[in-house]
C-alpha atoms as one frame of an Amber mdcrd trajectory, in Angstrom:
protein
  91.904 203.807 184.975  88.613 205.204 183.636  89.959 205.556 180.095  91.238
 201.990 180.132  87.903 200.742 181.459  86.019 202.699 178.771  88.330 201.316
 176.100  87.768 197.721 177.308  84.003 198.268 177.334  84.093 199.646 173.787
  86.133 196.653 172.617  83.687 194.263 174.289  80.731 196.086 172.718  82.405
 195.922 169.317  83.014 192.177 169.697  79.395 191.586 170.765  78.087 193.546
 167.773  80.429 191.715 165.439  79.305 188.371 166.894  75.658 189.291 166.477
  76.312 190.417 162.921  77.841 187.031 162.125  75.323 184.960 164.069  72.140
 186.557 162.704  72.563 185.349 159.084  73.491 181.860 160.297  70.402 181.795
 162.523  68.187 182.912 159.629  69.706 180.210 157.423  69.088 177.499 160.022
  65.502 178.651 160.507  64.932 178.485 156.741  66.405 174.968 156.649  64.078
 173.950 159.470  61.034 175.335 157.623  62.065 173.462 154.464  62.528 170.242
 156.438  59.050 170.602 157.960  57.545 171.161 154.498  59.401 168.134 153.141
  58.040 165.936 155.946  54.510 167.293 155.419  54.649 166.703 151.645  56.139
 163.230 152.118  53.307 162.305 154.480  50.729 163.632 151.997  52.304 161.591
 149.178  52.258 158.472 151.354  48.571 159.017 152.153  47.815 159.323 148.425
  49.795 156.149 147.676  47.862 154.348 150.406  44.561 155.590 148.957  45.504
 154.395 145.460  46.629 151.049 146.829  43.366 150.645 148.766  41.414 151.517
 145.607  43.394 148.954 143.611  42.691 146.302 146.234  38.982 147.159 146.123
  38.741 146.892 142.339  41.248 144.237 141.275  42.286 140.793 142.477  44.911
 141.067 145.220  47.875 139.620 143.234  47.232 142.044 140.349  46.737 145.010
 142.692  49.979 144.211 144.498  51.820 143.843 141.183  50.524 147.187 139.917
  51.195 148.800 143.302  54.785 147.573 143.254  55.299 149.073 139.819  53.848
 152.403 140.964  56.089 152.535 144.038  59.203 151.494 142.131  58.461 153.871
 139.291  59.042 151.184 136.695  56.938 150.372 133.698  56.450 146.633 133.596
  53.720 145.133 131.472  51.051 143.605 133.681  49.181 141.297 131.345  47.993
 137.782 131.946  46.478 135.457 129.367  43.585 133.206 130.131  42.018 131.173
 127.350  38.302 131.701 126.908  37.886 134.443 129.491  36.320 137.869 129.101
  36.819 140.483 131.798  34.376 143.326 132.327  35.162 146.042 134.814  32.381
 148.548 135.355  31.608 151.373 137.751  27.891 151.430 138.465  26.686 154.905
 139.262  24.883 155.069 142.605  25.655 151.462 143.532  27.133 152.347 146.909
  23.901 154.056 147.981  21.886 151.034 146.885  24.055 148.450 148.629
């Protein structure tokens, strides 16, 4: 009886160790995947914030239809020529240093 019980306990212990040996690498792999997913979400959110900042800057400096056209090109990754012709018009875009403090 005691020998049989000891043998069963040894078999159970062997199976538990084998299970742990197989489960540990899988657990480590899943943890690594989770860390990568968290980084992906964090980087995606940072990219979206930057896109929003650029879009807001475009809207502050250009007419809305032009800003939206340029913004659509930036999001889509395309390279479409954004040029409009107006007869007898000159456009000057300038950044005045210190203007914000004065306004």
